[in-house]
Coordinates of C-alpha atoms in Angstrom, one line a residue:
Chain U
X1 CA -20.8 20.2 -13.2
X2 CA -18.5 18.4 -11.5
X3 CA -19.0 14.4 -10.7
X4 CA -18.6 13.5 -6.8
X5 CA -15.5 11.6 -5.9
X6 CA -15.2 9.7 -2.9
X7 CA -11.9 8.4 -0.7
X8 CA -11.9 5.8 2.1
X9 CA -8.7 6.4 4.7
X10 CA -7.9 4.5 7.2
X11 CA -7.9 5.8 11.4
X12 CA -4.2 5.6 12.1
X13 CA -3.2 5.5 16.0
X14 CA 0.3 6.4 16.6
X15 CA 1.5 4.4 19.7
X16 CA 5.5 6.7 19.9
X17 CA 7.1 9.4 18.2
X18 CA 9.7 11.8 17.8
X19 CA 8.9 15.3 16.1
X20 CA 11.3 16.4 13.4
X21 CA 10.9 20.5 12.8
X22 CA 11.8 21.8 9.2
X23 CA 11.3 24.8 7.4
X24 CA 10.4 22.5 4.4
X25 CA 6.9 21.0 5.9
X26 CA 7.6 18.4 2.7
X27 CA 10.7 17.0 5.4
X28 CA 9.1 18.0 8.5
X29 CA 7.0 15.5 10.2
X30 CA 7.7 12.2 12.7
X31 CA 9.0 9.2 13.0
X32 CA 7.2 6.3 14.9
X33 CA 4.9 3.5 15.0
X34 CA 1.5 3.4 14.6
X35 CA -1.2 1.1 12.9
X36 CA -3.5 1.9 10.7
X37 CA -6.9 0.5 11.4
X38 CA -9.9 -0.7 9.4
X39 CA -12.5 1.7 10.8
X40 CA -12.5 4.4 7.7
X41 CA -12.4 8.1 7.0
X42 CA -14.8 8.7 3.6
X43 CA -14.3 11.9 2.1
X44 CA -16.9 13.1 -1.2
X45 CA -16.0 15.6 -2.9
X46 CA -18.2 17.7 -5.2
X47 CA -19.2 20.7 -6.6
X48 CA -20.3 23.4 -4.2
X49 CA -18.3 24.8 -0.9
X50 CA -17.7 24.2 2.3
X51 CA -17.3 21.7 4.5
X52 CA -19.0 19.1 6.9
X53 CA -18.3 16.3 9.1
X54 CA -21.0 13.8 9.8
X55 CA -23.8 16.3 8.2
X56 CA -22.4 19.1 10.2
X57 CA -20.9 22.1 9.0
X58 CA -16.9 22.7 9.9
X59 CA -13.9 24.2 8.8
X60 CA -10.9 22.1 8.6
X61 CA -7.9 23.8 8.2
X62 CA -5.8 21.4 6.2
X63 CA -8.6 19.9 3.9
X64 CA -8.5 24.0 2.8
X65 CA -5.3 23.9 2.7
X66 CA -5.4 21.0 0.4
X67 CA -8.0 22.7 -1.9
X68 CA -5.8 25.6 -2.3
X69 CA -2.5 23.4 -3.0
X70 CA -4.6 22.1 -6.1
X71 CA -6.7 25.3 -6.9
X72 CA -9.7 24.0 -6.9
X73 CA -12.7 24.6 -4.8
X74 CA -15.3 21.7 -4.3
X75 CA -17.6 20.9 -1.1
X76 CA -15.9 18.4 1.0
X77 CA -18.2 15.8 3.2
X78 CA -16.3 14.2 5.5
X79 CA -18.2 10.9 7.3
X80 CA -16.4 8.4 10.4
X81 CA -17.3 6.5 13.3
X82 CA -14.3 7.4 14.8
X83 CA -13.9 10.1 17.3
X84 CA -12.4 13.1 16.9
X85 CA -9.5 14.5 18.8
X86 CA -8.7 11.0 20.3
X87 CA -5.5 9.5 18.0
X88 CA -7.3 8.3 15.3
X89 CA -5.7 11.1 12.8
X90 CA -9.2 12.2 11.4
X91 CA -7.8 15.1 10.7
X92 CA -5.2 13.9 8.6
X93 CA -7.4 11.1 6.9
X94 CA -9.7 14.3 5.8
X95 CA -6.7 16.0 3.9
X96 CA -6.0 13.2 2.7
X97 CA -9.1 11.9 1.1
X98 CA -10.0 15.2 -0.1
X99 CA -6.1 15.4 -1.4
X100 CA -7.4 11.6 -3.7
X101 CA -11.1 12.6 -4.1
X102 CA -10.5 16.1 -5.0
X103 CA -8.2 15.2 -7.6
X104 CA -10.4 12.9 -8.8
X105 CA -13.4 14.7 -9.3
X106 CA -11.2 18.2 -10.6
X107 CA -9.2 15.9 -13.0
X108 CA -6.2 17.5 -11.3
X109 CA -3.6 14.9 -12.9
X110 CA -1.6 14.2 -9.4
X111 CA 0.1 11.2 -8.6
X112 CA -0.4 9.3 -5.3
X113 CA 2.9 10.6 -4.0
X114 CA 1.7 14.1 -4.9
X115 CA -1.5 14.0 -3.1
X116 CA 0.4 12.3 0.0
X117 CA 2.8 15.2 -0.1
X118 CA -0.2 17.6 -0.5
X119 CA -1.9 16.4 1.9
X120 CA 1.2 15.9 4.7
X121 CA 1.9 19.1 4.0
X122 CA -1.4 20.4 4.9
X123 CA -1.7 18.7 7.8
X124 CA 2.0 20.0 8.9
X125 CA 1.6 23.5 8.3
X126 CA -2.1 23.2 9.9
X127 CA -0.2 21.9 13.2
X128 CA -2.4 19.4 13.9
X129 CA -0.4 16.4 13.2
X130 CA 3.0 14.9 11.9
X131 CA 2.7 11.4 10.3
X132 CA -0.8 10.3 10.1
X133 CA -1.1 11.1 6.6
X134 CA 1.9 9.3 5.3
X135 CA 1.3 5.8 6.9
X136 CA -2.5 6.7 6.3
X137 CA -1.5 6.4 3.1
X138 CA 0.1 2.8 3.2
X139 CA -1.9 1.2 5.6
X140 CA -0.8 -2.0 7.6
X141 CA 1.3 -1.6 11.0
X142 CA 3.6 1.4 10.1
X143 CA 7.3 2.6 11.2
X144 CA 7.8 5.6 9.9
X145 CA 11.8 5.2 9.5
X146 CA 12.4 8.8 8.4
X147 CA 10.5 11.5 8.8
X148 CA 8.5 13.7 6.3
X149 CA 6.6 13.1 3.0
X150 CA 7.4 11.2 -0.3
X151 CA 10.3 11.9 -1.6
X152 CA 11.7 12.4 1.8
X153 CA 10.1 9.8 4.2
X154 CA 10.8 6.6 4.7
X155 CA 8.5 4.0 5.7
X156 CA 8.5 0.1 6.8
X157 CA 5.9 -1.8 8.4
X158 CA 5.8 -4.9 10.1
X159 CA 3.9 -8.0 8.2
X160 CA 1.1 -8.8 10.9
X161 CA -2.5 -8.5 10.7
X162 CA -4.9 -9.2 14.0
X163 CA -8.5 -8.1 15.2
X164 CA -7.9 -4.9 17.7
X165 CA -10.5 -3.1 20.3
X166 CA -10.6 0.4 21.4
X167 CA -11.9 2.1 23.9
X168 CA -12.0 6.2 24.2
X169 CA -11.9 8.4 27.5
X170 CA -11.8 11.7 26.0
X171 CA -9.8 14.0 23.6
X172 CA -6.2 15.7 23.7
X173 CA -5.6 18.4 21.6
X174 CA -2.6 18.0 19.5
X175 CA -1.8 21.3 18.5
X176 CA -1.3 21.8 22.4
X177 CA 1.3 19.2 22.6
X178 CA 2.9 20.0 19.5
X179 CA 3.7 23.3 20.6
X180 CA 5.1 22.4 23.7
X181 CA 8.9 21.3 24.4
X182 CA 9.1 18.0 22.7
X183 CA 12.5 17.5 23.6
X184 CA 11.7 14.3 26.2
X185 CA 8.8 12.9 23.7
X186 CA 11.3 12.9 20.7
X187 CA 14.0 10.8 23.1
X188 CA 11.2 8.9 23.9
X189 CA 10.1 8.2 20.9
X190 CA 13.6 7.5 19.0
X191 CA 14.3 4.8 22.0
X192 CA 10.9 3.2 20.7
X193 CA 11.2 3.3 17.5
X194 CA 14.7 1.4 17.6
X195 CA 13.3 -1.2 20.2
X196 CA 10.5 -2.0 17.3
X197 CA 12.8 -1.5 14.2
X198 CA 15.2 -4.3 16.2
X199 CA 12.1 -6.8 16.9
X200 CA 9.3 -6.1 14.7
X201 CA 6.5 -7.3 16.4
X202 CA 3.0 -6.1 17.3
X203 CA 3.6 -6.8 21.0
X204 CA 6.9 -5.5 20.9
X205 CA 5.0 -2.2 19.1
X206 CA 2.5 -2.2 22.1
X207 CA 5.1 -2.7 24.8
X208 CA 7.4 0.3 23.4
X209 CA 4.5 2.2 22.8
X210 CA 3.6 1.3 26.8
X211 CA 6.9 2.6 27.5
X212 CA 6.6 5.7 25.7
X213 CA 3.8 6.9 27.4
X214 CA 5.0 6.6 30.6
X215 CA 8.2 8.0 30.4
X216 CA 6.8 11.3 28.3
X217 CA 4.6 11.6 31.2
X218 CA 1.2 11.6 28.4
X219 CA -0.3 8.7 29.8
X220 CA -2.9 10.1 33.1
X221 CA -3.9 7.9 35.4
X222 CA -7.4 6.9 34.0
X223 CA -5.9 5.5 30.5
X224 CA -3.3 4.1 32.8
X225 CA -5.6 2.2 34.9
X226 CA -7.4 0.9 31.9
X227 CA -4.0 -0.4 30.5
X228 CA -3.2 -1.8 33.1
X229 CA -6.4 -3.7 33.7
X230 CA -5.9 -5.6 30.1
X231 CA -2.2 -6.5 31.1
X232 CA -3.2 -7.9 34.2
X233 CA -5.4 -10.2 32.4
X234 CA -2.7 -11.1 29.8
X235 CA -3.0 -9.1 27.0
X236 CA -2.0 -6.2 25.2
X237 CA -2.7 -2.0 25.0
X238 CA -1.1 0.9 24.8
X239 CA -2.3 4.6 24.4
X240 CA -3.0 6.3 21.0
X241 CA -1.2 9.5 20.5
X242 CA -2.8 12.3 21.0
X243 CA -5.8 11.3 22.5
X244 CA -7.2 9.1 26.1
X245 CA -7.8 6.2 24.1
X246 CA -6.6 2.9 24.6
X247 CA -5.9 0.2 22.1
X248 CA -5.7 -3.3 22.4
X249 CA -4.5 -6.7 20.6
X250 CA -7.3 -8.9 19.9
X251 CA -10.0 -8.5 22.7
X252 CA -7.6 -7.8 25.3
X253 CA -10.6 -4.4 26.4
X254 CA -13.4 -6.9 26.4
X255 CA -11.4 -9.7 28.6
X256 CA -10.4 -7.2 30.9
X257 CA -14.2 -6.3 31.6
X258 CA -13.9 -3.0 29.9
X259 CA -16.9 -1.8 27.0
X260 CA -14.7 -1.6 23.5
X261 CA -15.1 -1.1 19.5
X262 CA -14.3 -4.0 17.6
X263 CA -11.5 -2.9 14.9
X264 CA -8.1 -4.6 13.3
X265 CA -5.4 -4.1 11.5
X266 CA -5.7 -2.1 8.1
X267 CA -3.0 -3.4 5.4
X268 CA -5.5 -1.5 2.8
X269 CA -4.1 2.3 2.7
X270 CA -5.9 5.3 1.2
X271 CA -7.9 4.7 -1.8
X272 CA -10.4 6.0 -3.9
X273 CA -14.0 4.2 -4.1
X274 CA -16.7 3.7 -6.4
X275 CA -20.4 4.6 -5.8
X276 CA -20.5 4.9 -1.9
X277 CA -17.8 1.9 -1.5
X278 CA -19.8 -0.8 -3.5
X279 CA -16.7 -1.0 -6.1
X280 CA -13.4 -0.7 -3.8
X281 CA -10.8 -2.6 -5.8
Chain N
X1 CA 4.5 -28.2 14.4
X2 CA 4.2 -24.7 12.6
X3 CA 0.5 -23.2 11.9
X4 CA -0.2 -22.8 8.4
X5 CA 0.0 -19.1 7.2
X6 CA -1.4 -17.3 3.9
X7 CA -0.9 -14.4 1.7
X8 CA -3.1 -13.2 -0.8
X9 CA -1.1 -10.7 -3.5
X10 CA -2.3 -9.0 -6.7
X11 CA -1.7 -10.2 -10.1
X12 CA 0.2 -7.3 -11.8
X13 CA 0.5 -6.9 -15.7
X14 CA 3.8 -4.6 -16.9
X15 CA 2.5 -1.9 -19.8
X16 CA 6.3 -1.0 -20.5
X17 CA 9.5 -1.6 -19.2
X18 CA 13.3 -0.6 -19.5
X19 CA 15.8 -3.1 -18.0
X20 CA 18.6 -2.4 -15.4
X21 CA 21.0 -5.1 -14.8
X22 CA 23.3 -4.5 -11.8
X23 CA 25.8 -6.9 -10.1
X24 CA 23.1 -6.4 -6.6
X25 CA 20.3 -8.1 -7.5
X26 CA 18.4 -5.6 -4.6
X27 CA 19.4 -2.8 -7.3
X28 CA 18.9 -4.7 -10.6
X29 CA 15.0 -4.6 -11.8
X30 CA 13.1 -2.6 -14.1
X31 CA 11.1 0.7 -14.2
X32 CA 8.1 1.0 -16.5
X33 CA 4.2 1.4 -15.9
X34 CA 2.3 -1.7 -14.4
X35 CA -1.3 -2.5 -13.1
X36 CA -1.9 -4.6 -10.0
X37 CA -5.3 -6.6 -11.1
X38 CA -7.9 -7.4 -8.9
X39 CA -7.4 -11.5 -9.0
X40 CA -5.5 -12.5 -6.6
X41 CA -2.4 -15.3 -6.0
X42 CA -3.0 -17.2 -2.7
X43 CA 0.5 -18.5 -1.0
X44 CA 0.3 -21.0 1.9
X45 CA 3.3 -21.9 3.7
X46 CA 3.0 -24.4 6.4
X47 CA 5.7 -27.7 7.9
X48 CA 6.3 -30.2 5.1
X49 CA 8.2 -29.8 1.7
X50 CA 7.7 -29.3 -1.4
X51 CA 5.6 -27.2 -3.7
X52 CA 2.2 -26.9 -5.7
X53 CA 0.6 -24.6 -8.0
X54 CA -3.2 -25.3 -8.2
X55 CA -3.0 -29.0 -6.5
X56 CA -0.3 -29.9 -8.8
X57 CA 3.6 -30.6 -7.7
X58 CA 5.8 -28.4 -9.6
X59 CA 9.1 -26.5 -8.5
X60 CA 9.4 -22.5 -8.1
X61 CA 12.8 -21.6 -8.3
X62 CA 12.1 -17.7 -7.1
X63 CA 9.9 -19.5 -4.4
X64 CA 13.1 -21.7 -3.6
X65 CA 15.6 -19.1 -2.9
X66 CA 13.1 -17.4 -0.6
X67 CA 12.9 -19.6 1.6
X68 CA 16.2 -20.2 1.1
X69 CA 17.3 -16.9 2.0
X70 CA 14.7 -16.9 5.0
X71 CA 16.8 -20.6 6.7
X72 CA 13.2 -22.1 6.2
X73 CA 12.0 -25.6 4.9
X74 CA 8.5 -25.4 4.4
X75 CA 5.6 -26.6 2.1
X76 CA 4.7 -24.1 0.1
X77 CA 1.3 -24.1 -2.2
X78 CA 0.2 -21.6 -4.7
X79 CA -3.2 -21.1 -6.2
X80 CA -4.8 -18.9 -8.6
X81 CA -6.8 -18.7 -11.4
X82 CA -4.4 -16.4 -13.5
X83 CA -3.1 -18.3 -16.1
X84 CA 0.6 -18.4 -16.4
X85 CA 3.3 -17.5 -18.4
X86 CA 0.8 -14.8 -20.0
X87 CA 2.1 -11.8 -18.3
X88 CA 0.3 -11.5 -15.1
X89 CA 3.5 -11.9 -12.3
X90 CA 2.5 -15.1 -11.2
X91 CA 5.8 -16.6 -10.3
X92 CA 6.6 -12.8 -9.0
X93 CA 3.5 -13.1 -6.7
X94 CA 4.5 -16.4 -5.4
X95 CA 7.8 -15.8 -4.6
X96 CA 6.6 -12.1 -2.6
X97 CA 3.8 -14.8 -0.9
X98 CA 6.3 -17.4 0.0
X99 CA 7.8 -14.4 2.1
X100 CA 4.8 -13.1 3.6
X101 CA 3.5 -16.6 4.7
X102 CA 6.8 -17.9 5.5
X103 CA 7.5 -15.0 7.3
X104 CA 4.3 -15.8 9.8
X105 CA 4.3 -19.3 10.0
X106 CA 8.3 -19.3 10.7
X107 CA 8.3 -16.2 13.1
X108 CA 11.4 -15.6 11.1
X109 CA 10.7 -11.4 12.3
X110 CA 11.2 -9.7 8.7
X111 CA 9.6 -6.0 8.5
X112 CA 7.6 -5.7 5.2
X113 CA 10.4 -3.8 3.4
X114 CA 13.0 -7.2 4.4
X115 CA 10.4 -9.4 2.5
X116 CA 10.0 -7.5 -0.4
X117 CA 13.4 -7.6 -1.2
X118 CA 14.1 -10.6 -0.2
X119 CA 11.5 -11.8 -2.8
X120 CA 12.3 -9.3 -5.5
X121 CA 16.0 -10.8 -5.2
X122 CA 14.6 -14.4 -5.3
X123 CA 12.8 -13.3 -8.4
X124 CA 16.1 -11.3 -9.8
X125 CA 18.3 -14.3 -9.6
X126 CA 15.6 -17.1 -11.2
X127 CA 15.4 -15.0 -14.2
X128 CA 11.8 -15.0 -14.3
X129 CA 11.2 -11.1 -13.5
X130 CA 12.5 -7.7 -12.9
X131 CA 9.5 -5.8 -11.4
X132 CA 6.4 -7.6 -10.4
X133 CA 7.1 -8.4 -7.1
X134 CA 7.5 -4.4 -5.7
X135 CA 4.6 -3.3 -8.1
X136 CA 2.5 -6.5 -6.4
X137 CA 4.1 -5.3 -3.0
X138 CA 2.2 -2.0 -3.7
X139 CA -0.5 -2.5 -5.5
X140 CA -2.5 0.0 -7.7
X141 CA -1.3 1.9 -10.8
X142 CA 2.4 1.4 -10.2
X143 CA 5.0 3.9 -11.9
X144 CA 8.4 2.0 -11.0
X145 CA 10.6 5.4 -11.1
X146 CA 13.7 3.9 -10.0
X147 CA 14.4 0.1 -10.4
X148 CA 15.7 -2.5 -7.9
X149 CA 13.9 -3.2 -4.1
X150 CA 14.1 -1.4 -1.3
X151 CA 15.9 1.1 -0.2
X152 CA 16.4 1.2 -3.6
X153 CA 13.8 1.1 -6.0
X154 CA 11.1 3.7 -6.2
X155 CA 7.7 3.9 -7.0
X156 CA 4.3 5.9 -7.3
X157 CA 1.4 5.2 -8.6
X158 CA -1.8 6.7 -10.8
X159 CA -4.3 7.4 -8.3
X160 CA -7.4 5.8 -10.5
X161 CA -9.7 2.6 -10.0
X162 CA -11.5 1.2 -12.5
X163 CA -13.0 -2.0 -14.1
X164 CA -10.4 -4.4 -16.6
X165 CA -10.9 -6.8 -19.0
X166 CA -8.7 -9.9 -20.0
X167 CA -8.5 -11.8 -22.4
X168 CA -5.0 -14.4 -23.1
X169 CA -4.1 -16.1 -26.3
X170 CA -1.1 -17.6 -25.2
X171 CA 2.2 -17.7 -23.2
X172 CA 5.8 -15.8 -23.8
X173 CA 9.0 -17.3 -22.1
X174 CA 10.3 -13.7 -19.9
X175 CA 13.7 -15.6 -19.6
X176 CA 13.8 -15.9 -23.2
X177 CA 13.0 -11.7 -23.6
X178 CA 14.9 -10.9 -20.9
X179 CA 18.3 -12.8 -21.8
X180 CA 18.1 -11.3 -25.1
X181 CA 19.1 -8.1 -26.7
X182 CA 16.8 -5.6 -24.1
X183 CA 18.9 -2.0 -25.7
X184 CA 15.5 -1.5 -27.7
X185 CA 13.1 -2.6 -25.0
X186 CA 15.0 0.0 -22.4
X187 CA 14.5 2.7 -25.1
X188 CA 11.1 2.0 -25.4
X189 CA 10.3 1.9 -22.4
X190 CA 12.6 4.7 -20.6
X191 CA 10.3 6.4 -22.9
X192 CA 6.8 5.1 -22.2
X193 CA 7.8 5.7 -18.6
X194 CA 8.6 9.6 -19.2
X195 CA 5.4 9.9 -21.5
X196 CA 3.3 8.7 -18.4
X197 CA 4.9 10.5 -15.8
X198 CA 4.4 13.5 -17.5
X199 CA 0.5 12.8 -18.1
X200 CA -0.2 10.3 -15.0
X201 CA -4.1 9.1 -16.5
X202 CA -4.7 5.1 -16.8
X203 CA -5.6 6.3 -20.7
X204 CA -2.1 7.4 -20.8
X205 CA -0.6 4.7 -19.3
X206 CA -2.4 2.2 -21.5
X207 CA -1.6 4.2 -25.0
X208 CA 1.8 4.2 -23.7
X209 CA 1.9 0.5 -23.4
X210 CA 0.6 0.4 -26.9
X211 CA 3.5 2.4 -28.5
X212 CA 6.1 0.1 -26.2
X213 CA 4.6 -3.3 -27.8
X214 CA 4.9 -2.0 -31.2
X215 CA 8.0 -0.3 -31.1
X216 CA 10.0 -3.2 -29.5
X217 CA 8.4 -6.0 -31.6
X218 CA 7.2 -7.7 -28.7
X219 CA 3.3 -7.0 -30.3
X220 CA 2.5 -10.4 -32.5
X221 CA -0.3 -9.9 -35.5
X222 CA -3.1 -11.9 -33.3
X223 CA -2.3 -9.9 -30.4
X224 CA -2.5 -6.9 -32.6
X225 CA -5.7 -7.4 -33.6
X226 CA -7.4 -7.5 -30.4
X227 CA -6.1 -4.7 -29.7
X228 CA -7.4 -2.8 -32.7
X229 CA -10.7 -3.8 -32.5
X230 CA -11.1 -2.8 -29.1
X231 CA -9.7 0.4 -30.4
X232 CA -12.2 0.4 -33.5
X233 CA -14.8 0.4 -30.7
X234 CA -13.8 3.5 -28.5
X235 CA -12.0 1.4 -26.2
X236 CA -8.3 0.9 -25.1
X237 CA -6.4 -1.9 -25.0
X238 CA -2.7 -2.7 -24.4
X239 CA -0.4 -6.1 -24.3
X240 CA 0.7 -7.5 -20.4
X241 CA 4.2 -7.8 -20.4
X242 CA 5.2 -11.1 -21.3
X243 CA 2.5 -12.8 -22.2
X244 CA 0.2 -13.0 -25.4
X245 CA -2.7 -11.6 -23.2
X246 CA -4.5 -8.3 -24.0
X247 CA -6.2 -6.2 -21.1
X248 CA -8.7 -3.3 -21.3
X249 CA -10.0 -0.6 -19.7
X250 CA -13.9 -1.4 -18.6
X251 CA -16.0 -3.6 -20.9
X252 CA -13.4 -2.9 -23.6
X253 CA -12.9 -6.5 -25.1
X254 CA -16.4 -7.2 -24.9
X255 CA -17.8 -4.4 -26.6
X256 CA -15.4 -5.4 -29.4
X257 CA -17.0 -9.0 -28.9
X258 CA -14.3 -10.9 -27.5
X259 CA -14.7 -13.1 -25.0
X260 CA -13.0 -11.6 -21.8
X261 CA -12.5 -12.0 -17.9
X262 CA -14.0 -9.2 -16.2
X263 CA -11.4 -8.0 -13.3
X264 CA -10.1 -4.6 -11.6
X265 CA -7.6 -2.2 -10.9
X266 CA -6.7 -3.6 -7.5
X267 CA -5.5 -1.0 -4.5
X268 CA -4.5 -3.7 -2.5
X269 CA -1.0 -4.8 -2.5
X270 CA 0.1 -8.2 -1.0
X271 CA -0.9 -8.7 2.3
X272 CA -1.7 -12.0 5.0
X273 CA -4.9 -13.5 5.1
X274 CA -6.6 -15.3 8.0
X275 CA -8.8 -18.2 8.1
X276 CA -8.6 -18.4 4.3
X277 CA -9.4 -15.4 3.8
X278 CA -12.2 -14.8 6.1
X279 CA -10.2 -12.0 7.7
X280 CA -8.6 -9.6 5.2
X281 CA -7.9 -6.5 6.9

């Protein structure tokens, strides 16, 4: 009988980014900026099969990819608030906590950067997403500086913390982008990414991430309209990639007149917790 | 007038260590096996000069050069209940603070990665530690695979959590280790090091650290003795590196009946803190 394990991720919204191809999916992956924020993913893992989200029953490619990567097979719960297939990177927070909880509970003997890899890997060959799972991993506001998983990627992050808002429309699917022509988001995003590297700021992370979305042509009108309704009131937001939602600094949604979830800034990456969160060193 | 700021980073006690001197300070440091603990140091940087450690005036050279090397004059104060010069990275965790906070109340712009460094270099050129301050940086079980800051240095980490005991009988001067013969000490721990990476368990990690104190004469009789009756009672037990203090896995100390302070593997790494730490994302 195996003893449950459980995992808390962080939601990770990716404001830009530029998709690097590779045979290796270890060195394939994105750079960017995103920011991981302190609404969780918990993944238990246990003895048993399959797989559920919120108490119903799914089948999520990369957390079985995962499993199979350490040869083991264990029931995987999966529980959030956030929603799914709106730039949170659920799906990469799932392989990754079942990557930490599996190993765990199996007494697979991986190290962190070996159940990052794992679980980037996963998440890469599964197509449905690129660099979640690393900065998932390291919490904070991430720039992912080189793309790919440990030993390959490179990461920074920019020293802030500060209380966000969201606010969802409705989903994107990222496999659909993915496997379009990327050429004009990957310009896009490397223009970003340089304007952050060279002033690493939150607002500057918003504004380029502003910038990407209009010139990649990803932002529609609605999420647009909602931007620029908390801009015209003096703050902050920008679109998470891939979905219609919109983030905001502070309570840039709420001033703006628009219904939001309270969030903030994650510096706390993936981590394993103790009977259902109450020890979380 | 500049607005206070404060970061809040991990206490970290070294198992084992090798030493790496290098003309670049960003590439000198140590690798060995480490343990962020769950008690944090608290840095606040605000206008004013001069520095404090628990209310009283003292002078931190490490915290010095950072702000130094940041073109900042600031008033810096440090408080924790981690006693000092027992092995716990206080002066490492102030000097990585200093950054953090400085950082913020300064608007000096650093990414994450530029503060880290700049700390680790602080800490490099005082003398008073080699790899604290990117093990604090990280938090968790740190492996330091490659020494020095980044780019340079690299790390993972022992994805476990678990309860710690403390328990401190007395200080050790690192200058004094460090500007002394270290060929042994490197031996030792180059060695520890492989042992752990080949078996990545916190049990491994801490009967590693066992084997470096003896081996390298750094283990005195008293500390010794703690140690073995923690072992006589199922526990395990190493020595922080450099102090006289023994830590435990779980209730280890008190089950042997010594008096202890109860702490935690902390996940966290060093981060900024709001409103006194109201707000910790």
């Amino acid at each position: 009988m195996v003893e449950d394990a459980t995992a808390a991720v962080p939601g990770h919204v990716t404001l830009a980014f530029s998709v690097h191809r590779d045979g290796d999916p270890v060195r394939a992956g994105s750079r960017g900026v995103g920011i991981a924020i302190d609404e969780p993913v918990r993944v238990t893992v246990g003895s048993g099969t399959g797989q559920s989200l919120n108490g119903e029953a799914v089948a999520i490619e990369a957390v079985e990819r995962v499993l199979g990567a350490l040869d083991v097979d264990g029931a995987v719960r999966v529980a959030t608030a956030l929603p799914l297939g709106t730039g949170f990177g659920v799906s990469g927070a799932a392989a990754l906590g079942t990557a930490l909880a599996a190993n765990r509970a199996f007494g697979c003997g991986r190290t962190d950067e070996d159940l990052v890899r794992t679980a980037h890997v996963a998440e890469v060959e599964a197509g449905t997403g690129l660099g979640d799972v690393v900065a998932q991993a390291r919490g904070g506001v991430v720039l992912r500086l080189e793309a790919g998983a440990p030993p390959h990627g490179r990461l920074d992050g920019i020293p802030e913390v500060a209380p966000l808002e969201f606010r969802t429309l409705g989903t994107l699917s990222t496999p659909d982008v993915l496997e379009g022509d990327t050429a004009a988001i990957t310009r896009a995003g490397e223009a970003a990414l340089e304007a952050v590297a060279a002033e690493p700021t939150l607002e500057r992370a918003f504004a380029a991430g502003r910038t990407f979305a209009r010139t990649t042509g990803l932002l529609d009108p609605e999420v647009e309209a909602v931007i620029e309704a908390v801009e015209a009131t003096g703050g902050s937001a920008a679109m998470a990639m891939l979905g219609r939602t919109v983030v905001a600094i502070d309570a840039g949604l709420s001033a703006a007149g628009h219904e939001a979830v309270p969030t903030a800034v994650s510096r706390r990456g993936a981590r394993l917790v103790e009977d259902g969160g109450a020890f979380d060193g």
